[in-house]
PDB file of C-alpha atoms in Angstrom:
ATOM      1  CA  MET A   1      -2.708  12.765   2.049  1.00 49.00           C
ATOM      2  CA  ASP A   2      -5.199  10.585   3.923  1.00 50.00           C
ATOM      3  CA  GLN A   3      -8.761  10.981   2.894  1.00 55.00           C
ATOM      4  CA  PRO A   4     -11.398  11.984   5.472  1.00 54.00           C
ATOM      5  CA  GLY A   5     -13.193   8.933   6.772  1.00 65.00           C
ATOM      6  CA  GLU A   6     -10.548   6.538   5.493  1.00 78.00           C
ATOM      7  CA  THR A   7     -10.313   3.401   7.619  1.00 76.00           C
ATOM      8  CA  THR A   8      -7.965   0.504   8.103  1.00 75.00           C
ATOM      9  CA  HIS A   9      -8.044  -2.682  10.188  1.00 66.00           C
ATOM     10  CA  PHE A  10      -6.806  -3.053  13.714  1.00 64.00           C
ATOM     11  CA  GLY A  11      -7.070  -6.755  14.119  1.00 65.00           C
ATOM     12  CA  PHE A  12     -10.592  -7.567  13.029  1.00 68.00           C
ATOM     13  CA  ARG A  13     -11.939  -4.081  13.803  1.00 69.00           C
ATOM     14  CA  ASP A  14     -12.102  -1.254  11.388  1.00 67.00           C
ATOM     15  CA  VAL A  15     -10.661   1.924  12.827  1.00 62.00           C
ATOM     16  CA  PRO A  16      -9.896   5.441  11.436  1.00 77.00           C
ATOM     17  CA  LEU A  17      -6.573   5.305   9.518  1.00 73.00           C
ATOM     18  CA  GLY A  18      -5.066   7.988  11.734  1.00 70.00           C
ATOM     19  CA  ASP A  19      -5.888   6.073  14.945  1.00 66.00           C
ATOM     20  CA  LYS A  20      -4.103   2.781  14.143  1.00 67.00           C
ATOM     21  CA  GLN A  21      -0.613   3.856  15.025  1.00 73.00           C
ATOM     22  CA  THR A  22      -1.680   5.010  18.527  1.00 71.00           C
ATOM     23  CA  LEU A  23      -3.449   1.757  19.098  1.00 63.00           C
ATOM     24  CA  VAL A  24      -0.430  -0.278  17.986  1.00 63.00           C
ATOM     25  CA  ASN A  25       1.803   1.816  20.196  1.00 63.00           C
ATOM     26  CA  ASP A  26      -0.347   1.050  23.147  1.00 64.00           C
ATOM     27  CA  VAL A  27      -0.105  -2.691  22.407  1.00 60.00           C
ATOM     28  CA  PHE A  28       3.703  -2.648  22.440  1.00 61.00           C
ATOM     29  CA  HIS A  29       4.004  -0.327  25.448  1.00 59.00           C
ATOM     30  CA  SER A  30       1.913  -2.847  27.339  1.00 59.00           C
ATOM     31  CA  VAL A  31       3.964  -5.886  26.465  1.00 62.00           C
ATOM     32  CA  ALA A  32       7.512  -4.491  25.963  1.00 63.00           C
ATOM     33  CA  ARG A  33       9.094  -5.986  29.110  1.00 68.00           C
ATOM     34  CA  ARG A  34       7.812  -9.504  28.416  1.00 71.00           C
ATOM     35  CA  TYR A  35       7.883  -9.352  24.578  1.00 69.00           C
ATOM     36  CA  ASP A  36      10.786 -11.672  24.015  1.00 72.00           C
ATOM     37  CA  LEU A  37       9.615 -14.115  26.633  1.00 77.00           C
ATOM     38  CA  MET A  38       6.181 -14.249  24.989  1.00 75.00           C
ATOM     39  CA  ASN A  39       7.812 -14.807  21.545  1.00 77.00           C
ATOM     40  CA  ASP A  40       9.420 -17.928  23.011  1.00 83.00           C
ATOM     41  CA  LEU A  41       6.247 -19.159  24.615  1.00 84.00           C
ATOM     42  CA  MET A  42       4.006 -18.440  21.646  1.00 81.00           C
ATOM     43  CA  SER A  43       6.304 -20.018  19.051  1.00 86.00           C
ATOM     44  CA  GLY A  44       7.784 -22.813  21.174  1.00 87.00           C
ATOM     45  CA  GLY A  45      11.179 -21.184  20.479  1.00 88.00           C
ATOM     46  CA  MET A  46      10.654 -21.355  16.711  1.00 92.00           C
ATOM     47  CA  HIS A  47      11.026 -17.646  16.363  1.00 92.00           C
ATOM     48  CA  ARG A  48      14.756 -18.088  17.008  1.00 92.00           C
ATOM     49  CA  VAL A  49      15.019 -20.579  14.042  1.00 94.00           C
ATOM     50  CA  TRP A  50      13.127 -18.189  11.748  1.00 95.00           C
ATOM     51  CA  LYS A  51      15.297 -15.260  12.701  1.00 95.00           C
ATOM     52  CA  ASP A  52      18.370 -17.358  12.095  1.00 96.00           C
ATOM     53  CA  VAL A  53      17.103 -18.123   8.614  1.00 97.00           C
ATOM     54  CA  MET A  54      16.734 -14.332   8.059  1.00 98.00           C
ATOM     55  CA  ILE A  55      20.289 -13.652   9.197  1.00 97.00           C
ATOM     56  CA  ASN A  56      21.688 -16.484   7.077  1.00 97.00           C
ATOM     57  CA  THR A  57      19.860 -15.023   4.051  1.00 97.00           C
ATOM     58  CA  LEU A  58      21.149 -11.566   4.946  1.00 97.00           C
ATOM     59  CA  ASN A  59      24.661 -13.032   5.047  1.00 96.00           C
ATOM     60  CA  PRO A  60      26.427  -9.938   6.428  1.00 96.00           C
ATOM     61  CA  PRO A  61      30.192  -9.697   5.658  1.00 95.00           C
ATOM     62  CA  ARG A  62      32.536 -11.205   8.164  1.00 94.00           C
ATOM     63  CA  SER A  63      35.279  -8.841   7.189  1.00 92.00           C
ATOM     64  CA  ASP A  64      36.156  -5.314   8.436  1.00 92.00           C
ATOM     65  CA  ALA A  65      34.412  -3.833   5.429  1.00 93.00           C
ATOM     66  CA  PRO A  66      31.739  -1.290   6.482  1.00 95.00           C
ATOM     67  CA  PHE A  67      28.181  -2.684   6.408  1.00 98.00           C
ATOM     68  CA  ALA A  68      25.260  -0.679   7.712  1.00 98.00           C
ATOM     69  CA  LEU A  69      21.968  -2.448   8.607  1.00 98.00           C
ATOM     70  CA  LEU A  70      18.720  -0.654   9.196  1.00 98.00           C
ATOM     71  CA  ASP A  71      16.453  -2.848  11.376  1.00 98.00           C
ATOM     72  CA  VAL A  72      12.899  -1.304  11.396  1.00 98.00           C
ATOM     73  CA  ALA A  73      10.329  -2.146  14.094  1.00 94.00           C
ATOM     74  CA  GLY A  74      13.192  -4.033  15.830  1.00 92.00           C
ATOM     75  CA  GLY A  75      12.813  -2.374  19.190  1.00 85.00           C
ATOM     76  CA  THR A  76      14.288  -5.091  21.427  1.00 89.00           C
ATOM     77  CA  GLY A  77      17.234  -5.568  19.086  1.00 94.00           C
ATOM     78  CA  ASP A  78      16.921  -9.235  18.439  1.00 93.00           C
ATOM     79  CA  ILE A  79      17.652  -9.166  14.700  1.00 96.00           C
ATOM     80  CA  SER A  80      20.476  -6.582  14.996  1.00 97.00           C
ATOM     81  CA  PHE A  81      22.204  -8.541  17.809  1.00 97.00           C
ATOM     82  CA  ARG A  82      22.054 -11.729  15.715  1.00 96.00           C
ATOM     83  CA  ALA A  83      23.406  -9.968  12.663  1.00 97.00           C
ATOM     84  CA  ALA A  84      26.208  -8.349  14.705  1.00 97.00           C
ATOM     85  CA  LYS A  85      27.324 -11.664  16.115  1.00 95.00           C
ATOM     86  CA  ALA A  86      27.325 -13.085  12.551  1.00 96.00           C
ATOM     87  CA  SER A  87      29.359 -10.195  11.148  1.00 96.00           C
ATOM     88  CA  GLY A  88      32.861  -8.703  11.056  1.00 95.00           C
ATOM     89  CA  LEU A  89      34.063  -5.567  12.807  1.00 93.00           C
ATOM     90  CA  GLY A  90      32.800  -3.313  10.008  1.00 96.00           C
ATOM     91  CA  PHE A  91      29.259  -4.102  10.865  1.00 97.00           C
ATOM     92  CA  SER A  92      26.876  -1.555  12.395  1.00 97.00           C
ATOM     93  CA  ALA A  93      23.088  -1.600  12.947  1.00 98.00           C
ATOM     94  CA  THR A  94      20.520   1.026  13.572  1.00 98.00           C
ATOM     95  CA  VAL A  95      17.378  -0.167  15.237  1.00 98.00           C
ATOM     96  CA  CYS A  96      14.462   2.100  14.324  1.00 97.00           C
ATOM     97  CA  ASP A  97      11.196   1.716  16.250  1.00 95.00           C
ATOM     98  CA  ILE A  98       8.266   4.004  16.964  1.00 92.00           C
ATOM     99  CA  ASN A  99       7.817   2.664  20.464  1.00 89.00           C
ATOM    100  CA  THR A 100       9.924   4.075  23.233  1.00 89.00           C
ATOM    101  CA  GLY A 101       9.225   1.211  25.645  1.00 88.00           C
ATOM    102  CA  MET A 102      10.557  -1.365  23.185  1.00 88.00           C
ATOM    103  CA  LEU A 103      13.665   0.818  22.480  1.00 93.00           C
ATOM    104  CA  ASP A 104      14.402   1.095  26.183  1.00 92.00           C
ATOM    105  CA  VAL A 105      14.420  -2.721  26.421  1.00 90.00           C
ATOM    106  CA  GLY A 106      16.684  -2.913  23.386  1.00 93.00           C
ATOM    107  CA  ARG A 107      19.242  -0.480  24.728  1.00 96.00           C
ATOM    108  CA  GLU A 108      19.417  -2.405  27.971  1.00 93.00           C
ATOM    109  CA  ARG A 109      19.889  -5.668  26.097  1.00 93.00           C
ATOM    110  CA  ALA A 110      22.626  -4.118  23.933  1.00 96.00           C
ATOM    111  CA  ILE A 111      24.638  -3.386  27.041  1.00 96.00           C
ATOM    112  CA  THR A 112      23.987  -6.895  28.370  1.00 94.00           C
ATOM    113  CA  HIS A 113      25.263  -8.400  25.067  1.00 93.00           C
ATOM    114  CA  HIS A 114      28.238  -5.881  24.900  1.00 95.00           C
ATOM    115  CA  LEU A 115      27.006  -4.666  21.586  1.00 96.00           C
ATOM    116  CA  GLU A 116      26.236  -1.078  22.389  1.00 95.00           C
ATOM    117  CA  HIS A 117      29.221   0.111  20.253  1.00 95.00           C
ATOM    118  CA  GLN A 118      27.731  -1.631  17.102  1.00 96.00           C
ATOM    119  CA  VAL A 119      24.002  -1.309  17.634  1.00 97.00           C
ATOM    120  CA  SER A 120      22.300   2.040  18.064  1.00 97.00           C
ATOM    121  CA  PHE A 121      18.572   2.750  18.761  1.00 97.00           C
ATOM    122  CA  VAL A 122      16.565   5.560  17.107  1.00 97.00           C
ATOM    123  CA  GLU A 123      12.904   6.461  17.599  1.00 95.00           C
ATOM    124  CA  GLY A 124      11.272   6.766  14.249  1.00 96.00           C
ATOM    125  CA  ASN A 125       8.273   5.911  12.092  1.00 95.00           C
ATOM    126  CA  ALA A 126       8.579   3.215   9.325  1.00 96.00           C
ATOM    127  CA  GLU A 127       6.422   5.436   7.159  1.00 96.00           C
ATOM    128  CA  GLU A 128       8.801   8.470   7.536  1.00 97.00           C
ATOM    129  CA  LEU A 129      12.241   7.213   8.302  1.00 98.00           C
ATOM    130  CA  PRO A 130      14.601   9.843   9.787  1.00 97.00           C
ATOM    131  CA  PHE A 131      17.471   8.761   7.550  1.00 98.00           C
ATOM    132  CA  ALA A 132      19.111  10.006   4.304  1.00 98.00           C
ATOM    133  CA  ASP A 133      18.519   8.503   0.896  1.00 98.00           C
ATOM    134  CA  LYS A 134      20.731   5.577  -0.142  1.00 98.00           C
ATOM    135  CA  SER A 135      22.402   5.336   3.320  1.00 98.00           C
ATOM    136  CA  TYR A 136      22.023   1.653   4.235  1.00 98.00           C
ATOM    137  CA  ASP A 137      23.410  -1.639   2.930  1.00 98.00           C
ATOM    138  CA  ALA A 138      20.397  -3.677   4.128  1.00 98.00           C
ATOM    139  CA  TYR A 139      16.954  -3.212   5.545  1.00 98.00           C
ATOM    140  CA  THR A 140      15.278  -5.827   7.820  1.00 98.00           C
ATOM    141  CA  ILE A 141      11.861  -5.878   9.446  1.00 98.00           C
ATOM    142  CA  ALA A 142      10.772  -8.920  11.484  1.00 96.00           C
ATOM    143  CA  PHE A 143       7.183  -9.360  12.520  1.00 93.00           C
ATOM    144  CA  GLY A 144       6.620  -5.627  12.304  1.00 92.00           C
ATOM    145  CA  ILE A 145       5.269  -4.612   8.932  1.00 94.00           C
ATOM    146  CA  ARG A 146       1.781  -5.883   9.590  1.00 91.00           C
ATOM    147  CA  ASN A 147       1.488  -3.272  12.345  1.00 88.00           C
ATOM    148  CA  VAL A 148       2.237  -0.413   9.989  1.00 92.00           C
ATOM    149  CA  PRO A 149      -0.909   1.527   9.055  1.00 90.00           C
ATOM    150  CA  ARG A 150       0.280   2.369   5.477  1.00 93.00           C
ATOM    151  CA  ILE A 151       2.375  -0.573   4.322  1.00 95.00           C
ATOM    152  CA  ASP A 152       2.983   0.982   0.864  1.00 97.00           C
ATOM    153  CA  ARG A 153       4.677   4.049   2.488  1.00 97.00           C
ATOM    154  CA  ALA A 154       6.859   1.813   4.638  1.00 97.00           C
ATOM    155  CA  LEU A 155       8.024  -0.111   1.532  1.00 98.00           C
ATOM    156  CA  ALA A 156       8.641   3.127  -0.328  1.00 98.00           C
ATOM    157  CA  GLU A 157      10.814   4.383   2.580  1.00 98.00           C
ATOM    158  CA  ALA A 158      12.715   1.071   2.696  1.00 98.00           C
ATOM    159  CA  TYR A 159      13.521   1.550  -1.008  1.00 98.00           C
ATOM    160  CA  ARG A 160      14.537   5.151  -0.444  1.00 98.00           C
ATOM    161  CA  VAL A 161      17.104   4.569   2.291  1.00 98.00           C
ATOM    162  CA  LEU A 162      18.820   1.594   0.678  1.00 98.00           C
ATOM    163  CA  LYS A 163      21.898   1.941  -1.434  1.00 98.00           C
ATOM    164  CA  PRO A 164      21.700   0.524  -5.012  1.00 98.00           C
ATOM    165  CA  GLY A 165      22.631  -3.107  -4.852  1.00 97.00           C
ATOM    166  CA  SER A 166      21.226  -3.461  -1.319  1.00 98.00           C
ATOM    167  CA  ARG A 167      18.686  -5.914   0.057  1.00 98.00           C
ATOM    168  CA  PHE A 168      15.279  -5.738   1.708  1.00 98.00           C
ATOM    169  CA  LEU A 169      14.284  -8.643   3.940  1.00 98.00           C
ATOM    170  CA  CYS A 170      10.907  -8.983   5.706  1.00 98.00           C
ATOM    171  CA  LEU A 171      10.055 -11.773   8.055  1.00 97.00           C
ATOM    172  CA  GLU A 172       6.347 -11.921   8.731  1.00 95.00           C
ATOM    173  CA  PHE A 173       3.585 -14.359   9.748  1.00 92.00           C
ATOM    174  CA  SER A 174       1.765 -15.926   6.802  1.00 93.00           C
ATOM    175  CA  THR A 175      -0.958 -18.338   5.889  1.00 87.00           C
ATOM    176  CA  VAL A 176      -0.617 -21.992   6.978  1.00 90.00           C
ATOM    177  CA  ASP A 177      -0.796 -24.208   3.879  1.00 83.00           C
ATOM    178  CA  VAL A 178      -0.706 -27.690   5.501  1.00 87.00           C
ATOM    179  CA  PRO A 179      -4.105 -29.426   5.886  1.00 87.00           C
ATOM    180  CA  GLY A 180      -4.792 -30.153   9.571  1.00 90.00           C
ATOM    181  CA  LEU A 181      -2.011 -27.810  10.779  1.00 89.00           C
ATOM    182  CA  ASP A 182      -4.190 -24.794   9.798  1.00 88.00           C
ATOM    183  CA  LYS A 183      -6.893 -25.861  12.236  1.00 90.00           C
ATOM    184  CA  ILE A 184      -4.418 -26.678  15.005  1.00 93.00           C
ATOM    185  CA  TYR A 185      -2.740 -23.285  14.469  1.00 89.00           C
ATOM    186  CA  ASP A 186      -6.042 -21.317  14.603  1.00 91.00           C
ATOM    187  CA  LEU A 187      -7.058 -23.186  17.758  1.00 91.00           C
ATOM    188  CA  PHE A 188      -3.724 -22.364  19.428  1.00 88.00           C
ATOM    189  CA  SER A 189      -3.763 -18.793  18.200  1.00 88.00           C
ATOM    190  CA  PHE A 190      -7.237 -17.811  19.398  1.00 89.00           C
ATOM    191  CA  LYS A 191      -7.725 -20.112  22.422  1.00 91.00           C
ATOM    192  CA  VAL A 192      -4.225 -20.245  23.975  1.00 90.00           C
ATOM    193  CA  ILE A 193      -2.257 -17.122  23.016  1.00 88.00           C
ATOM    194  CA  PRO A 194      -4.526 -14.390  24.490  1.00 86.00           C
ATOM    195  CA  PRO A 195      -4.912 -16.294  27.860  1.00 90.00           C
ATOM    196  CA  LEU A 196      -1.192 -16.906  27.856  1.00 88.00           C
ATOM    197  CA  GLY A 197      -0.600 -13.187  27.240  1.00 82.00           C
ATOM    198  CA  LYS A 198      -2.881 -12.398  30.194  1.00 86.00           C
ATOM    199  CA  ALA A 199      -0.921 -14.788  32.463  1.00 87.00           C
ATOM    200  CA  VAL A 200       2.538 -13.550  31.473  1.00 83.00           C
ATOM    201  CA  THR A 201       2.001  -9.868  30.705  1.00 80.00           C
ATOM    202  CA  GLY A 202      -1.336  -9.138  32.402  1.00 81.00           C
ATOM    203  CA  ASP A 203      -2.671  -8.181  28.945  1.00 76.00           C
ATOM    204  CA  SER A 204      -4.863 -10.521  26.811  1.00 83.00           C
ATOM    205  CA  GLU A 205      -6.295  -7.820  24.506  1.00 84.00           C
ATOM    206  CA  SER A 206      -2.859  -7.031  22.954  1.00 79.00           C
ATOM    207  CA  TYR A 207      -2.364 -10.603  22.049  1.00 83.00           C
ATOM    208  CA  GLN A 208      -5.880 -10.961  20.699  1.00 88.00           C
ATOM    209  CA  TYR A 209      -4.916  -8.079  18.405  1.00 81.00           C
ATOM    210  CA  LEU A 210      -1.693  -9.718  17.410  1.00 83.00           C
ATOM    211  CA  VAL A 211      -3.315 -13.016  16.356  1.00 87.00           C
ATOM    212  CA  GLU A 212      -6.071 -11.115  14.515  1.00 88.00           C
ATOM    213  CA  SER A 213      -3.489  -8.928  12.703  1.00 88.00           C
ATOM    214  CA  ILE A 214      -1.811 -12.041  11.295  1.00 89.00           C
ATOM    215  CA  ARG A 215      -5.114 -13.028   9.553  1.00 89.00           C
ATOM    216  CA  LYS A 216      -5.573  -9.533   8.040  1.00 88.00           C
ATOM    217  CA  PHE A 217      -2.063  -9.287   6.599  1.00 92.00           C
ATOM    218  CA  PRO A 218      -1.872  -9.787   2.758  1.00 93.00           C
ATOM    219  CA  LYS A 219      -1.112 -13.342   1.612  1.00 94.00           C
ATOM    220  CA  PRO A 220       2.489 -13.788   0.327  1.00 96.00           C
ATOM    221  CA  PRO A 221       1.834 -13.370  -3.450  1.00 96.00           C
ATOM    222  CA  ILE A 222      -0.095 -10.125  -2.782  1.00 97.00           C
ATOM    223  CA  PHE A 223       2.630  -8.755  -0.452  1.00 97.00           C
ATOM    224  CA  ALA A 224       5.242  -9.718  -2.923  1.00 98.00           C
ATOM    225  CA  ASP A 225       3.470  -7.614  -5.512  1.00 98.00           C
ATOM    226  CA  MET A 226       3.453  -4.663  -3.113  1.00 98.00           C
ATOM    227  CA  ILE A 227       7.250  -4.979  -2.746  1.00 98.00           C
ATOM    228  CA  ARG A 228       7.608  -4.890  -6.497  1.00 98.00           C
ATOM    229  CA  GLU A 229       5.368  -1.880  -6.713  1.00 98.00           C
ATOM    230  CA  ALA A 230       7.695  -0.061  -4.322  1.00 98.00           C
ATOM    231  CA  GLY A 231      10.479  -0.501  -6.887  1.00 98.00           C
ATOM    232  CA  PHE A 232      12.283  -3.642  -5.744  1.00 98.00           C
ATOM    233  CA  SER A 233      13.635  -6.219  -8.147  1.00 98.00           C
ATOM    234  CA  ARG A 234      14.203  -9.996  -7.862  1.00 98.00           C
ATOM    235  CA  VAL A 235      11.384 -10.224  -5.358  1.00 98.00           C
ATOM    236  CA  LYS A 236      10.664 -13.664  -3.836  1.00 98.00           C
ATOM    237  CA  TYR A 237       9.474 -15.320  -0.722  1.00 98.00           C
ATOM    238  CA  GLU A 238      10.086 -18.522   1.161  1.00 97.00           C
ATOM    239  CA  LEU A 239       7.524 -20.256   3.351  1.00 96.00           C
ATOM    240  CA  LEU A 240       8.769 -21.545   6.665  1.00 95.00           C
ATOM    241  CA  SER A 241       7.219 -24.087   9.093  1.00 94.00           C
ATOM    242  CA  GLY A 242       4.293 -25.056   6.849  1.00 93.00           C
ATOM    243  CA  GLY A 243       3.474 -21.458   5.935  1.00 93.00           C
ATOM    244  CA  ILE A 244       3.320 -20.116   9.508  1.00 93.00           C
ATOM    245  CA  VAL A 245       5.935 -17.593   8.485  1.00 95.00           C
ATOM    246  CA  ALA A 246       7.230 -16.164   5.222  1.00 97.00           C
ATOM    247  CA  LEU A 247      10.624 -14.585   4.501  1.00 98.00           C
ATOM    248  CA  HIS A 248      10.290 -12.016   1.800  1.00 98.00           C
ATOM    249  CA  SER A 249      13.221 -10.605  -0.178  1.00 98.00           C
ATOM    250  CA  GLY A 250      13.800  -7.899  -2.697  1.00 98.00           C
ATOM    251  CA  TRP A 251      16.771  -5.904  -4.055  1.00 98.00           C
ATOM    252  CA  ARG A 252      17.174  -2.324  -4.815  1.00 98.00           C
ATOM    253  CA  LEU A 253      19.134  -2.401  -8.104  1.00 96.00           C
TER     254      LEU A 253
END
């Protein structure tokens, strides 16, 4: 149970713990239609490379053997579509997202990609997944876990729904560890991204939150410890692009 008066961060602001999910929902409702375009503009297209690294690490089977992926906070379907195209006919993905606007975009994109028979979309909360124990062969979450109010609960749920022998993968922004690049990255994040968000989506505040939320997310060694505490084994992480992004991995054994 949450304690009365308990707070968490929403970007650089402290807010009541129970309010964060609503605030995050408002962010993604606001930007859903331009979310993928903004990802391209903000990252110079690098988000595609990072997601490809995630899919290569996932290495879904190319055979007809059944393989069920749960992609959490994956509303527009990007990870699931990439995984489907890298897989065999036995592949299926469930995209679970709490935001209906993002899910609507994902469903439309699934039809465009002719993947609606392999990728389904379910509204759900990462902290209370509406799925049975030990029901998935892999769990992915890309650039979403830092928006979850109670990260420990989301990790516990990831462990619960995975079959023994299955893998957890989390792609998330990290801490730049290259001298000089860190200053350029901060300048771009705070001076360019919010105005860019205003120009493209009509919303600068949501992108101000997004760049602030990156700075508040636990550093890779701390987040790796949280993954271990949730029960995962063989936990590790790989820094990409000078530490702008980290790919975290763990196994339910």
